[in-house]
PDB file of C-alpha atoms and ligand atoms in Angstrom:
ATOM      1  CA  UNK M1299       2.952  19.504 -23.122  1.00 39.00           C
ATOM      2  CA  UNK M1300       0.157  20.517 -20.506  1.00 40.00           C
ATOM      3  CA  UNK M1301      -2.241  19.249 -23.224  1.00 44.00           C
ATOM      4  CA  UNK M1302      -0.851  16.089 -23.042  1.00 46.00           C
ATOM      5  CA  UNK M1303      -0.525  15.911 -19.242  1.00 47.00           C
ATOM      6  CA  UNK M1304      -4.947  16.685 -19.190  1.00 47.00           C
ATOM      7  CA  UNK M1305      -5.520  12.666 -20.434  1.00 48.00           C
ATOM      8  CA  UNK M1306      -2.562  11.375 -18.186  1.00 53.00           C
ATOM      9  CA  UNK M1307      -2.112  13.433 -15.205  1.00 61.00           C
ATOM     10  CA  UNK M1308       0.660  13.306 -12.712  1.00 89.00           C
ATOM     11  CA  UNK M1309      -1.855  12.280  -9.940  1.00 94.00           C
ATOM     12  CA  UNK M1310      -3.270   9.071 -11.994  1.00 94.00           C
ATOM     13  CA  UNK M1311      -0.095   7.960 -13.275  1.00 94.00           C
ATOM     14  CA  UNK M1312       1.457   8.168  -9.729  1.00 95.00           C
ATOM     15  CA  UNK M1313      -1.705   5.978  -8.146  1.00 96.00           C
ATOM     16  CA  UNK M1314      -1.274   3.595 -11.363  1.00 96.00           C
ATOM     17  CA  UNK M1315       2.317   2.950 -10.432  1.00 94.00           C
ATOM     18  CA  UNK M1316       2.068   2.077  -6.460  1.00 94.00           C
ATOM     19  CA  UNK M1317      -1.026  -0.592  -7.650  1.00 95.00           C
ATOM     20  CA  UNK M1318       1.351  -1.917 -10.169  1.00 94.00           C
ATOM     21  CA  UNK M1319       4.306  -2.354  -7.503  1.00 93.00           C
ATOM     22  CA  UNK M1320       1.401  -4.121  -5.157  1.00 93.00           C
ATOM     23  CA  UNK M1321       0.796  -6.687  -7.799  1.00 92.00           C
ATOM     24  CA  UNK M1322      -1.827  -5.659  -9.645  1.00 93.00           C
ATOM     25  CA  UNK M1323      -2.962  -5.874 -13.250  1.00 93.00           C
ATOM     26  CA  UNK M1324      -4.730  -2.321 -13.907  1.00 94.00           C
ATOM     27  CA  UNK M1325      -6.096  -0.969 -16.704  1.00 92.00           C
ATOM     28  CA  UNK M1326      -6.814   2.664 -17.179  1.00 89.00           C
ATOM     29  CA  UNK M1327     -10.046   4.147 -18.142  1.00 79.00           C
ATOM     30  CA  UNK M1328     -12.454   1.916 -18.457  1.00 80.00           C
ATOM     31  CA  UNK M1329     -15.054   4.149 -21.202  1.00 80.00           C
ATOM     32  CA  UNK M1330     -17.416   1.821 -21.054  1.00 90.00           C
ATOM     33  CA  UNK M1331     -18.099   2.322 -16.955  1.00 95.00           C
ATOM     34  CA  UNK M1332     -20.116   5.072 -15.611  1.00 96.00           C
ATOM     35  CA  UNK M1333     -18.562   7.729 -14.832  1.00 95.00           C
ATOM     36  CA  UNK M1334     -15.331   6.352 -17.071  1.00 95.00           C
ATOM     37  CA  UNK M1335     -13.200   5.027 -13.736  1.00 96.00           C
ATOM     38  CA  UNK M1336      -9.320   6.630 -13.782  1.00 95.00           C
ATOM     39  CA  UNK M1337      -8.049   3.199 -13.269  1.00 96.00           C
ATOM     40  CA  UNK M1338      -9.724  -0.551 -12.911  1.00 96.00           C
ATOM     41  CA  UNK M1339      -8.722  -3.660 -11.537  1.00 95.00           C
ATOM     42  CA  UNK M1340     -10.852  -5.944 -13.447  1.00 92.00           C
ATOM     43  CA  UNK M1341      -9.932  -9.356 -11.668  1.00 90.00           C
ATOM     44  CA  UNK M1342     -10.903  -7.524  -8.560  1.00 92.00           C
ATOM     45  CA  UNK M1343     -13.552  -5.953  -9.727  1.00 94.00           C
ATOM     46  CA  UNK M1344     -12.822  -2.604  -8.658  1.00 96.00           C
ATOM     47  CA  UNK M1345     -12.600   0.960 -10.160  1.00 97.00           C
ATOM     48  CA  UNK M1346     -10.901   3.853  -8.943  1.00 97.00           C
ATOM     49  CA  UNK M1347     -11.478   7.827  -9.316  1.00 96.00           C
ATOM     50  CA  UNK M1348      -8.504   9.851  -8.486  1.00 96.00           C
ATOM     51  CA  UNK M1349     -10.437  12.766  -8.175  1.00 96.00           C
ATOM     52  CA  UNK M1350      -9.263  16.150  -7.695  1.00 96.00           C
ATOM     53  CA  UNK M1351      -9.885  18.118  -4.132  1.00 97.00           C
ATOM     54  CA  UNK M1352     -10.873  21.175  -5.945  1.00 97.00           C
ATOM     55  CA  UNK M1353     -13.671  19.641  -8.442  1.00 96.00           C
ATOM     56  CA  UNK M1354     -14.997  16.993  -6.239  1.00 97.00           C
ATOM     57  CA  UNK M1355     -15.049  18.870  -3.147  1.00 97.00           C
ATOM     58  CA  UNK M1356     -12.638  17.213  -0.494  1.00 97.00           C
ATOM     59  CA  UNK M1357     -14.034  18.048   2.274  1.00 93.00           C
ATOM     60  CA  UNK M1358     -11.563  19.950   5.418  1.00 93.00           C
ATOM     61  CA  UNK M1359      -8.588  19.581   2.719  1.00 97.00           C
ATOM     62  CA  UNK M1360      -6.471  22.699   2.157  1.00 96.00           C
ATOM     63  CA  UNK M1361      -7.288  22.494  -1.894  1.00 96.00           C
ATOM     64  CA  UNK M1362     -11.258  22.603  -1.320  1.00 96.00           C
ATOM     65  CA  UNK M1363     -11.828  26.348  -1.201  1.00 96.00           C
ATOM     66  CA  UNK M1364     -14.130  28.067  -2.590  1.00 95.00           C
ATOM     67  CA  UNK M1365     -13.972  30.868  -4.797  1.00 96.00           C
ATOM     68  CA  UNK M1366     -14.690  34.208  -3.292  1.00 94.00           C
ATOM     69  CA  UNK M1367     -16.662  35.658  -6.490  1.00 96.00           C
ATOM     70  CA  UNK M1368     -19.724  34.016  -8.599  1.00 96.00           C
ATOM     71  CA  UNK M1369     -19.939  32.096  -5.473  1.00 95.00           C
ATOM     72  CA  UNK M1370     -23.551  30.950  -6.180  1.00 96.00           C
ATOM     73  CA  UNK M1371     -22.329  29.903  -9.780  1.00 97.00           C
ATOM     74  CA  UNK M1372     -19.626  27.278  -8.164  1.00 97.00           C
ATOM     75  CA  UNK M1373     -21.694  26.155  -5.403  1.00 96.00           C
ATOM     76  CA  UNK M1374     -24.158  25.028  -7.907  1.00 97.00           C
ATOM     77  CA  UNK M1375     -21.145  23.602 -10.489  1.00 96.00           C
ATOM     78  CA  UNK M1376     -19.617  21.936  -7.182  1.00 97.00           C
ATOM     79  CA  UNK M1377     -23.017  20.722  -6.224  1.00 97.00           C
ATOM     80  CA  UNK M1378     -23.371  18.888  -9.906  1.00 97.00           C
ATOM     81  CA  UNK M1379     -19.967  17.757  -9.493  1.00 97.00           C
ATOM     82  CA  UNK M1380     -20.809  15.744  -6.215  1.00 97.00           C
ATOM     83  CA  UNK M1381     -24.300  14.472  -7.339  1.00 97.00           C
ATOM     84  CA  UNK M1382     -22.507  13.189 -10.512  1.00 97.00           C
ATOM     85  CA  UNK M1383     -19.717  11.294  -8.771  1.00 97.00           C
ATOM     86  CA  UNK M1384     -22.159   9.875  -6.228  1.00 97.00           C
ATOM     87  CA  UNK M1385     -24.539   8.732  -9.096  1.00 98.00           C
ATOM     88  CA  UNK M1386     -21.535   7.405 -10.755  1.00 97.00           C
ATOM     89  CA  UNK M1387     -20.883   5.419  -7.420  1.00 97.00           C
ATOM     90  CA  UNK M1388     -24.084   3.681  -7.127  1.00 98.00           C
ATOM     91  CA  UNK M1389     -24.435   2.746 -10.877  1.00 98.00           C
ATOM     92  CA  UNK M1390     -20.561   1.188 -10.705  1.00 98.00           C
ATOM     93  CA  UNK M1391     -22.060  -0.501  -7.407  1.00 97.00           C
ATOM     94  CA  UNK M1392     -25.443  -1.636  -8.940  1.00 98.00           C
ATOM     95  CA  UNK M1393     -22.832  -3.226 -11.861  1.00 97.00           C
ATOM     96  CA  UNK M1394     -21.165  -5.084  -9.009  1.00 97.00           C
ATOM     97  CA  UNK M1395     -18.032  -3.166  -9.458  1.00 97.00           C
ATOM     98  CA  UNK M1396     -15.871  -1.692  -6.076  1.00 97.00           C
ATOM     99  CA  UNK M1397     -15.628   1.622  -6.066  1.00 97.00           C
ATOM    100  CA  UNK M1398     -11.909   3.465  -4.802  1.00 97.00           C
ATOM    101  CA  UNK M1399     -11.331   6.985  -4.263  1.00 97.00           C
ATOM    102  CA  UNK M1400      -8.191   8.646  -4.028  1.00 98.00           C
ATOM    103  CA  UNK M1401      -8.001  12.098  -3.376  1.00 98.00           C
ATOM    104  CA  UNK M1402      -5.307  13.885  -5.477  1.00 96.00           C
ATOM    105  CA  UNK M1403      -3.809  15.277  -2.174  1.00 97.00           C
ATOM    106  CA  UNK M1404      -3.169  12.336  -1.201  1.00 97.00           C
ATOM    107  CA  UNK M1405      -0.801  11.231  -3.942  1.00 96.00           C
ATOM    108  CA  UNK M1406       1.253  14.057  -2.957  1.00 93.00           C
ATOM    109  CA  UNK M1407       3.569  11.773  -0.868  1.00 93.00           C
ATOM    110  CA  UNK M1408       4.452   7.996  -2.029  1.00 92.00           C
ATOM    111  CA  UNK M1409       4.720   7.207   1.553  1.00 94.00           C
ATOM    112  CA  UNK M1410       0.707   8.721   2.446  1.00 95.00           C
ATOM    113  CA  UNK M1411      -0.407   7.043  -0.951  1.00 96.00           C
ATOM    114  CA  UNK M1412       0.996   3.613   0.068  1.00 95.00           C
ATOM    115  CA  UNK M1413      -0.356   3.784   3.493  1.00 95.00           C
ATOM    116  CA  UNK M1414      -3.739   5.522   1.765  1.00 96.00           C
ATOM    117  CA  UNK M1415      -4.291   2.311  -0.459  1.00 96.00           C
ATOM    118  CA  UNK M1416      -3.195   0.135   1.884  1.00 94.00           C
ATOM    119  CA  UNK M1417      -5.845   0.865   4.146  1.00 95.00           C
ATOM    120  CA  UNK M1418      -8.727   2.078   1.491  1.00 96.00           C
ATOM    121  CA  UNK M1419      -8.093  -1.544  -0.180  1.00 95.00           C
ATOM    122  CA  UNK M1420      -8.076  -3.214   2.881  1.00 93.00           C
ATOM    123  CA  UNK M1421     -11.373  -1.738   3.636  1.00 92.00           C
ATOM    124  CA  UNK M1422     -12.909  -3.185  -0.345  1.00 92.00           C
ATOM    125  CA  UNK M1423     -11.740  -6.472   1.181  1.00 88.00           C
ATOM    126  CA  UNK M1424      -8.972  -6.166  -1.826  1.00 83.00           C
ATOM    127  CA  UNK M1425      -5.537  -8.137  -1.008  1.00 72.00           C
ATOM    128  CA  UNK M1426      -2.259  -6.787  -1.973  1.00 70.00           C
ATOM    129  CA  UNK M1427      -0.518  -9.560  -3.186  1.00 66.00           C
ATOM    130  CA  UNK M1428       3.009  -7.845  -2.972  1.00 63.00           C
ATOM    131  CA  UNK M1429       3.107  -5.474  -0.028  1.00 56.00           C
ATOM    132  CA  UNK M1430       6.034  -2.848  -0.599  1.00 54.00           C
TER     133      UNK M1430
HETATM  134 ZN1   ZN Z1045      -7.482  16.835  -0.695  1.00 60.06          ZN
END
């Protein structure tokens, strides 16, 4: 079961669904992007990372700590972590793709993950076809 969920996770699934209900057609990773994007929305050219607070280091979110042994040995796997996703960023960029980020707090509550997207789309200059 929890091997099953590691591909597909709860947080991914849940982000999939609200850009389905806004009238989107999605597509989920993308393999041949860098960085392999959670979910795309190839006729609007945009990919998006549901990334996890822990991994990816969201920053003054209750989920970003920092464990209180080997701490040199996470600060440097954190530090990797960031570097990647930022490289990741630019590349999807330099490809002319739109790059979303959803942290995985904030799929915690339909309501914050509408408003969330709502607002991050807006921002990409993205229209939501069906509002909900
Ligand atoms: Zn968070």
């Amino acid at each position: 079961m929890s091997r099953i969920r590691s591909r597909d996770t709860l947080p991914e699934r849940v982000v999939l669904n609200q850009l389905e209900r806004f009238g989107y057609r999605v597509e989920q990773q993308h393999k041949g992007l860098p960085g392999t994007p959670d979910i795309t929305l190839p006729r609007q050219n945009l990919a998006v990372f549901v990334h996890g607070c822990f991994w990816h280091r969201h920053l003054n979110c209750k989920n970003c700590t920092t464990p209180a042994t080997n701490r040199s040995f996470w600060l440097e796997k954190f530090a990797k972590n960031q570097l990647r996703d930022r490289e990741n960023g630019r590349m999807l960029k330099k490809l002319g793709w739109k790059v979303l980020t959803i942290w995985e707090c904030e799929t915690e509550d339909p309501d914050r993950l509408r408003h969330v997207l709502v607002k991050k789309l807006a921002c990409l200059g993205a229209t939501i076809r069906r509002p909900s």
